[in-house]
Amino acid sequence: PQKKWTNEDFDCDGRDEFLFENKYQNIYVDAENGGSIFEFDILNKNYNLSNVLTRRYEGYHKKLKEAIENNNVTDSQELASIHNDAVRVKELGLENHLFYDWYRKASLLDHFFNKDVKYDELYGVKFKEDGDFVTGKYDAEILRGDRLELKRIGYVLYNDKNIPLELRKTVKPLKKGGYEAEYRILNLSNVSVDFNFGVEQVFAFSEKNEDDNAELKDRTEWIRKDKNLGLEVKILSSKNCDFWTVPIETVSASENGYEKTYQGTTVVCVYKFGLNSKEAFTFKITTEEISN
């Protein structure tokens, strides 16, 4: 396999994606969709660590909501009689997990959160987004060596004004499993601005554990082990940030009733900083995959 980035229309959508492949890993980037990593294959495990589900509305969710509103649900362990038309659920409270993503779940998505953002808003995608970077188009350029530069000039709403910013992130694969992303956020306006900036990453771990619901403040490192897959993921930040972690869970219909299913884990590095006119904020995030 090649050891530098190439570009081709990988998913046949009429636009090029950027692909890096070596004997350890594949890293595939969609520049037109947030400049994000949509596939991260660990080749010795034959596993795509980015293979998480984006939560969409399903028709049967309406049936479940109506049954809950009408108090017409039954525990799936109970024997359903021939006269019982109640909706069966494997656990109560499933309505608290019916959330939908307005963007494709992927890694290195760039959030400019509203100034009042709280950790509790992440799980249910309730946070207010003030930037246009998450689903925005990035210009991509393959640099010398094995670096891919992604750049976008976009806008962030601040005090009812659209503030222009230039965001550059340069992605460089690690020699074995993982990648580093070097960030530079430049304030193009002539006013001073404060930001709540978050870099979102997603990982398709084999099952949920206690580390998947956590708000860790003022850290530079996050580690998550997966014993079933025999690997661990380590995220290192060159500057202190908060790590916001939530599980990605869907509600699906099965033969035994409705159930909640773990699909993966979201990890967001949250940085709070201010920028004067023409000032830049820089940092680096390193995401390592270590196979055991």
PDB file of C-alpha atoms in Angstrom, residues 36-236:
ATOM      1  CA  SER A  36     -13.726  14.690   8.798  1.00  0.00           C
ATOM      2  CA  ILE A  37     -12.316  11.180   9.123  1.00  0.00           C
ATOM      3  CA  PHE A  38     -15.112   8.800   8.149  1.00  0.00           C
ATOM      4  CA  GLU A  39     -13.113   5.555   8.182  1.00  0.00           C
ATOM      5  CA  PHE A  40     -10.265   4.472  10.455  1.00  0.00           C
ATOM      6  CA  ASP A  41      -9.341   0.834   9.772  1.00  0.00           C
ATOM      7  CA  ILE A  42      -7.074  -1.075  12.146  1.00  0.00           C
ATOM      8  CA  LEU A  43      -5.772  -3.684   9.736  1.00  0.00           C
ATOM      9  CA  ASN A  44      -4.341  -6.239  12.182  1.00  0.00           C
ATOM     10  CA  LYS A  45      -7.775  -6.342  13.849  1.00  0.00           C
ATOM     11  CA  ASN A  46      -9.664  -6.123  10.546  1.00  0.00           C
ATOM     12  CA  TYR A  47     -11.809  -3.467  12.219  1.00  0.00           C
ATOM     13  CA  ASN A  48     -13.103  -0.012  11.283  1.00  0.00           C
ATOM     14  CA  LEU A  49     -12.915   2.001  14.510  1.00  0.00           C
ATOM     15  CA  SER A  50     -15.025   4.796  12.948  1.00  0.00           C
ATOM     16  CA  ASN A  51     -17.932   2.528  12.074  1.00  0.00           C
ATOM     17  CA  VAL A  52     -20.591   4.182  14.238  1.00  0.00           C
ATOM     18  CA  LEU A  53     -24.220   4.834  13.395  1.00  0.00           C
ATOM     19  CA  THR A  54     -25.613   8.294  12.727  1.00  0.00           C
ATOM     20  CA  ARG A  55     -28.957   8.421  14.548  1.00  0.00           C
ATOM     21  CA  ARG A  56     -31.906   8.994  12.208  1.00  0.00           C
ATOM     22  CA  TYR A  57     -35.672   9.065  12.695  1.00  0.00           C
ATOM     23  CA  GLU A  58     -37.268   5.658  12.132  1.00  0.00           C
ATOM     24  CA  GLY A  59     -40.973   5.158  11.431  1.00  0.00           C
ATOM     25  CA  TYR A  60     -41.418   2.781  14.356  1.00  0.00           C
ATOM     26  CA  HIS A  61     -40.255   5.479  16.792  1.00  0.00           C
ATOM     27  CA  LYS A  62     -43.672   7.140  16.309  1.00  0.00           C
ATOM     28  CA  LYS A  63     -45.421   3.944  17.407  1.00  0.00           C
ATOM     29  CA  LEU A  64     -43.229   3.707  20.497  1.00  0.00           C
ATOM     30  CA  LYS A  65     -43.807   7.357  21.469  1.00  0.00           C
ATOM     31  CA  GLU A  66     -47.572   7.017  21.068  1.00  0.00           C
ATOM     32  CA  ALA A  67     -47.626   3.843  23.173  1.00  0.00           C
ATOM     33  CA  ILE A  68     -45.657   5.534  25.947  1.00  0.00           C
ATOM     34  CA  GLU A  69     -47.944   8.589  25.890  1.00  0.00           C
ATOM     35  CA  ASN A  70     -50.987   6.290  26.141  1.00  0.00           C
ATOM     36  CA  ASN A  71     -49.337   4.200  28.881  1.00  0.00           C
ATOM     37  CA  ASN A  72     -49.622   1.178  26.609  1.00  0.00           C
ATOM     38  CA  VAL A  73     -46.236  -0.474  27.073  1.00  0.00           C
ATOM     39  CA  THR A  74     -45.386  -3.772  28.704  1.00  0.00           C
ATOM     40  CA  ASP A  75     -42.133  -5.337  29.869  1.00  0.00           C
ATOM     41  CA  SER A  76     -41.000  -7.766  27.155  1.00  0.00           C
ATOM     42  CA  GLN A  77     -40.430 -10.428  29.830  1.00  0.00           C
ATOM     43  CA  GLU A  78     -44.174 -10.630  30.409  1.00  0.00           C
ATOM     44  CA  LEU A  79     -46.008 -13.184  28.309  1.00  0.00           C
ATOM     45  CA  ALA A  80     -48.002 -11.273  25.729  1.00  0.00           C
ATOM     46  CA  SER A  81     -51.523 -12.621  25.620  1.00  0.00           C
ATOM     47  CA  ILE A  82     -53.395 -12.936  22.373  1.00  0.00           C
ATOM     48  CA  HIS A  83     -55.551  -9.977  23.420  1.00  0.00           C
ATOM     49  CA  ASN A  84     -52.662  -7.755  24.444  1.00  0.00           C
ATOM     50  CA  ASP A  85     -51.775  -5.104  21.848  1.00  0.00           C
ATOM     51  CA  ALA A  86     -49.343  -3.279  24.149  1.00  0.00           C
ATOM     52  CA  VAL A  87     -45.954  -2.333  22.747  1.00  0.00           C
ATOM     53  CA  ARG A  88     -43.239  -4.454  24.329  1.00  0.00           C
ATOM     54  CA  VAL A  89     -40.059  -2.800  25.603  1.00  0.00           C
ATOM     55  CA  LYS A  90     -36.934  -4.384  27.047  1.00  0.00           C
ATOM     56  CA  GLU A  91     -36.493  -1.508  29.485  1.00  0.00           C
ATOM     57  CA  LEU A  92     -38.543   1.470  30.592  1.00  0.00           C
ATOM     58  CA  GLY A  93     -37.551   5.042  29.765  1.00  0.00           C
ATOM     59  CA  LEU A  94     -36.608   4.397  26.143  1.00  0.00           C
ATOM     60  CA  GLU A  95     -38.183   7.742  25.189  1.00  0.00           C
ATOM     61  CA  ASN A  96     -35.204   9.363  26.942  1.00  0.00           C
ATOM     62  CA  HIS A  97     -32.920   7.935  24.266  1.00  0.00           C
ATOM     63  CA  LEU A  98     -34.777   8.938  21.088  1.00  0.00           C
ATOM     64  CA  PHE A  99     -32.336  11.513  19.715  1.00  0.00           C
ATOM     65  CA  TYR A 100     -31.311  12.304  16.166  1.00  0.00           C
ATOM     66  CA  ASP A 101     -28.066  13.630  14.711  1.00  0.00           C
ATOM     67  CA  TRP A 102     -28.195  16.599  12.320  1.00  0.00           C
ATOM     68  CA  TYR A 103     -24.731  15.753  10.971  1.00  0.00           C
ATOM     69  CA  ARG A 104     -22.892  12.585  10.009  1.00  0.00           C
ATOM     70  CA  LYS A 105     -21.043  11.109  12.975  1.00  0.00           C
ATOM     71  CA  ALA A 106     -17.318  11.114  12.145  1.00  0.00           C
ATOM     72  CA  SER A 107     -13.972  12.195  13.637  1.00  0.00           C
ATOM     73  CA  LEU A 108     -12.264  15.603  13.624  1.00  0.00           C
ATOM     74  CA  LEU A 109     -15.543  17.505  13.356  1.00  0.00           C
ATOM     75  CA  ASP A 110     -15.152  21.142  14.413  1.00  0.00           C
ATOM     76  CA  HIS A 111     -17.812  22.567  16.728  1.00  0.00           C
ATOM     77  CA  PHE A 112     -18.128  26.204  17.727  1.00  0.00           C
ATOM     78  CA  PHE A 113     -20.516  25.746  20.630  1.00  0.00           C
ATOM     79  CA  ASN A 114     -22.683  28.510  22.010  1.00  0.00           C
ATOM     80  CA  LYS A 115     -21.142  30.274  25.033  1.00  0.00           C
ATOM     81  CA  ASP A 116     -23.728  28.665  27.337  1.00  0.00           C
ATOM     82  CA  VAL A 117     -23.005  25.089  26.241  1.00  0.00           C
ATOM     83  CA  LYS A 118     -23.106  22.397  28.927  1.00  0.00           C
ATOM     84  CA  TYR A 119     -21.836  18.830  28.941  1.00  0.00           C
ATOM     85  CA  ASP A 120     -25.364  17.519  29.595  1.00  0.00           C
ATOM     86  CA  GLU A 121     -26.478  18.757  26.164  1.00  0.00           C
ATOM     87  CA  LEU A 122     -24.089  16.521  24.243  1.00  0.00           C
ATOM     88  CA  TYR A 123     -25.830  13.140  24.604  1.00  0.00           C
ATOM     89  CA  GLY A 124     -29.147  14.379  23.256  1.00  0.00           C
ATOM     90  CA  VAL A 125     -27.567  16.684  20.620  1.00  0.00           C
ATOM     91  CA  LYS A 126     -29.271  19.603  22.412  1.00  0.00           C
ATOM     92  CA  PHE A 127     -26.345  22.015  22.186  1.00  0.00           C
ATOM     93  CA  LYS A 128     -26.551  25.205  20.131  1.00  0.00           C
ATOM     94  CA  GLU A 129     -24.035  25.365  17.281  1.00  0.00           C
ATOM     95  CA  ASP A 130     -22.758  28.861  16.433  1.00  0.00           C
ATOM     96  CA  GLY A 131     -20.364  27.921  13.592  1.00  0.00           C
ATOM     97  CA  ASP A 132     -20.807  26.607  10.069  1.00  0.00           C
ATOM     98  CA  PHE A 133     -17.871  24.190  10.135  1.00  0.00           C
ATOM     99  CA  VAL A 134     -19.422  20.834  11.151  1.00  0.00           C
ATOM    100  CA  THR A 135     -21.031  20.164   7.769  1.00  0.00           C
ATOM    101  CA  GLY A 136     -18.973  22.729   5.859  1.00  0.00           C
ATOM    102  CA  LYS A 137     -16.703  22.191   2.868  1.00  0.00           C
ATOM    103  CA  TYR A 138     -12.955  22.295   3.523  1.00  0.00           C
ATOM    104  CA  ASP A 139     -10.282  22.894   0.898  1.00  0.00           C
ATOM    105  CA  ALA A 140      -7.823  19.994   0.967  1.00  0.00           C
ATOM    106  CA  GLU A 141      -4.209  19.925  -0.130  1.00  0.00           C
ATOM    107  CA  ILE A 142      -1.738  17.054   0.069  1.00  0.00           C
ATOM    108  CA  LEU A 143       1.487  18.497   1.465  1.00  0.00           C
ATOM    109  CA  ARG A 144       5.019  17.129   1.226  1.00  0.00           C
ATOM    110  CA  GLY A 145       5.488  13.939   3.120  1.00  0.00           C
ATOM    111  CA  ASP A 146       2.347  12.366   4.516  1.00  0.00           C
ATOM    112  CA  ARG A 147       0.389  15.436   5.611  1.00  0.00           C
ATOM    113  CA  LEU A 148      -3.078  16.499   4.495  1.00  0.00           C
ATOM    114  CA  GLU A 149      -4.045  20.141   5.092  1.00  0.00           C
ATOM    115  CA  LEU A 150      -7.728  20.974   5.455  1.00  0.00           C
ATOM    116  CA  LYS A 151      -8.699  24.631   5.420  1.00  0.00           C
ATOM    117  CA  ARG A 152     -11.983  26.507   5.657  1.00  0.00           C
ATOM    118  CA  ILE A 153     -12.925  30.162   5.963  1.00  0.00           C
ATOM    119  CA  GLY A 154     -16.262  30.154   7.742  1.00  0.00           C
ATOM    120  CA  TYR A 155     -18.352  32.115  10.213  1.00  0.00           C
ATOM    121  CA  VAL A 156     -19.212  31.939  13.887  1.00  0.00           C
ATOM    122  CA  LEU A 157     -22.150  33.810  15.395  1.00  0.00           C
ATOM    123  CA  TYR A 158     -20.941  36.041  18.230  1.00  0.00           C
ATOM    124  CA  ASN A 159     -23.069  38.773  19.862  1.00  0.00           C
ATOM    125  CA  ASP A 160     -25.484  38.570  16.910  1.00  0.00           C
ATOM    126  CA  LYS A 161     -22.687  39.142  14.392  1.00  0.00           C
ATOM    127  CA  ASN A 162     -21.097  36.696  11.968  1.00  0.00           C
ATOM    128  CA  ILE A 163     -17.375  36.616  12.748  1.00  0.00           C
ATOM    129  CA  PRO A 164     -15.114  35.315   9.927  1.00  0.00           C
ATOM    130  CA  LEU A 165     -12.513  32.720  10.905  1.00  0.00           C
ATOM    131  CA  GLU A 166      -9.926  30.669   9.102  1.00  0.00           C
ATOM    132  CA  LEU A 167      -9.555  27.145  10.449  1.00  0.00           C
ATOM    133  CA  ARG A 168      -6.648  24.972   9.323  1.00  0.00           C
ATOM    134  CA  LYS A 169      -6.094  21.417  10.478  1.00  0.00           C
ATOM    135  CA  THR A 170      -3.218  19.339   9.191  1.00  0.00           C
ATOM    136  CA  VAL A 171      -3.664  15.597   9.541  1.00  0.00           C
ATOM    137  CA  LYS A 172      -0.594  13.384   9.731  1.00  0.00           C
ATOM    138  CA  PRO A 173      -0.885   9.616  10.205  1.00  0.00           C
ATOM    139  CA  LEU A 174       1.253   8.067  12.923  1.00  0.00           C
ATOM    140  CA  LYS A 175       3.710   5.360  11.889  1.00  0.00           C
ATOM    141  CA  LYS A 176       1.471   2.654  13.353  1.00  0.00           C
ATOM    142  CA  GLY A 177      -2.101   3.173  14.547  1.00  0.00           C
ATOM    143  CA  GLY A 178      -3.514   6.686  14.722  1.00  0.00           C
ATOM    144  CA  TYR A 179      -3.019  10.250  13.553  1.00  0.00           C
ATOM    145  CA  GLU A 180      -2.206  13.723  14.757  1.00  0.00           C
ATOM    146  CA  ALA A 181      -4.173  16.843  13.850  1.00  0.00           C
ATOM    147  CA  GLU A 182      -2.483  20.214  14.127  1.00  0.00           C
ATOM    148  CA  TYR A 183      -4.997  23.055  14.481  1.00  0.00           C
ATOM    149  CA  ARG A 184      -4.746  26.776  13.787  1.00  0.00           C
ATOM    150  CA  ILE A 185      -7.816  29.002  14.277  1.00  0.00           C
ATOM    151  CA  LEU A 186      -7.356  32.583  13.071  1.00  0.00           C
ATOM    152  CA  ASN A 187      -9.707  35.462  13.899  1.00  0.00           C
ATOM    153  CA  LEU A 188     -10.108  37.354  10.607  1.00  0.00           C
ATOM    154  CA  SER A 189     -12.376  40.028  12.122  1.00  0.00           C
ATOM    155  CA  ASN A 190     -11.393  43.343  13.736  1.00  0.00           C
ATOM    156  CA  VAL A 191     -13.055  42.516  17.080  1.00  0.00           C
ATOM    157  CA  SER A 192     -12.059  40.334  20.045  1.00  0.00           C
ATOM    158  CA  VAL A 193     -14.037  37.102  20.391  1.00  0.00           C
ATOM    159  CA  ASP A 194     -14.364  34.303  22.976  1.00  0.00           C
ATOM    160  CA  PHE A 195     -14.898  30.734  21.853  1.00  0.00           C
ATOM    161  CA  ASN A 196     -16.105  27.363  23.112  1.00  0.00           C
ATOM    162  CA  PHE A 197     -14.478  25.158  20.505  1.00  0.00           C
ATOM    163  CA  GLY A 198     -14.846  21.375  20.394  1.00  0.00           C
ATOM    164  CA  VAL A 199     -13.187  18.687  18.289  1.00  0.00           C
ATOM    165  CA  GLU A 200     -15.464  15.644  18.079  1.00  0.00           C
ATOM    166  CA  GLN A 201     -14.208  12.106  17.505  1.00  0.00           C
ATOM    167  CA  VAL A 202     -16.142   8.819  17.430  1.00  0.00           C
ATOM    168  CA  PHE A 203     -15.065   5.261  18.150  1.00  0.00           C
ATOM    169  CA  ALA A 204     -16.951   2.015  17.561  1.00  0.00           C
ATOM    170  CA  PHE A 205     -15.941   0.172  20.704  1.00  0.00           C
ATOM    171  CA  SER A 206     -17.354  -3.327  21.161  1.00  0.00           C
ATOM    172  CA  GLU A 207     -19.454  -2.446  24.204  1.00  0.00           C
ATOM    173  CA  LYS A 208     -20.225   0.413  26.539  1.00  0.00           C
ATOM    174  CA  ASN A 209     -18.324   0.837  29.786  1.00  0.00           C
ATOM    175  CA  GLU A 210     -18.230   3.263  32.706  1.00  0.00           C
ATOM    176  CA  ASP A 211     -15.775   5.565  30.902  1.00  0.00           C
ATOM    177  CA  ASP A 212     -18.358   6.433  28.241  1.00  0.00           C
ATOM    178  CA  ASN A 213     -20.303   8.925  30.386  1.00  0.00           C
ATOM    179  CA  ALA A 214     -17.797  11.413  31.705  1.00  0.00           C
ATOM    180  CA  GLU A 215     -16.913  15.088  31.888  1.00  0.00           C
ATOM    181  CA  LEU A 216     -13.184  15.374  32.620  1.00  0.00           C
ATOM    182  CA  LYS A 217     -11.961  18.910  33.199  1.00  0.00           C
ATOM    183  CA  ASP A 218      -8.610  20.483  32.473  1.00  0.00           C
ATOM    184  CA  ARG A 219      -6.816  17.435  31.125  1.00  0.00           C
ATOM    185  CA  THR A 220      -4.354  16.620  28.361  1.00  0.00           C
ATOM    186  CA  GLU A 221      -5.042  12.882  28.052  1.00  0.00           C
ATOM    187  CA  TRP A 222      -7.946  10.466  27.611  1.00  0.00           C
ATOM    188  CA  ILE A 223      -7.568   6.670  27.456  1.00  0.00           C
ATOM    189  CA  ARG A 224     -10.178   4.016  26.731  1.00  0.00           C
ATOM    190  CA  LYS A 225      -9.466   0.290  26.673  1.00  0.00           C
ATOM    191  CA  ASP A 226     -11.470  -2.332  24.761  1.00  0.00           C
ATOM    192  CA  LYS A 227     -10.643  -5.819  26.036  1.00  0.00           C
ATOM    193  CA  ASN A 228     -12.836  -7.587  23.477  1.00  0.00           C
ATOM    194  CA  LEU A 229     -11.065  -5.948  20.553  1.00  0.00           C
ATOM    195  CA  GLY A 230      -7.677  -6.100  22.277  1.00  0.00           C
ATOM    196  CA  LEU A 231      -6.854  -2.436  21.813  1.00  0.00           C
ATOM    197  CA  GLU A 232      -6.886   0.934  23.492  1.00  0.00           C
ATOM    198  CA  VAL A 233      -7.391   4.454  22.206  1.00  0.00           C
ATOM    199  CA  LYS A 234      -5.409   7.327  23.676  1.00  0.00           C
ATOM    200  CA  ILE A 235      -6.101  10.985  22.878  1.00  0.00           C
ATOM    201  CA  LEU A 236      -3.436  13.528  23.789  1.00  0.00           C
TER     202      LEU A 236
END
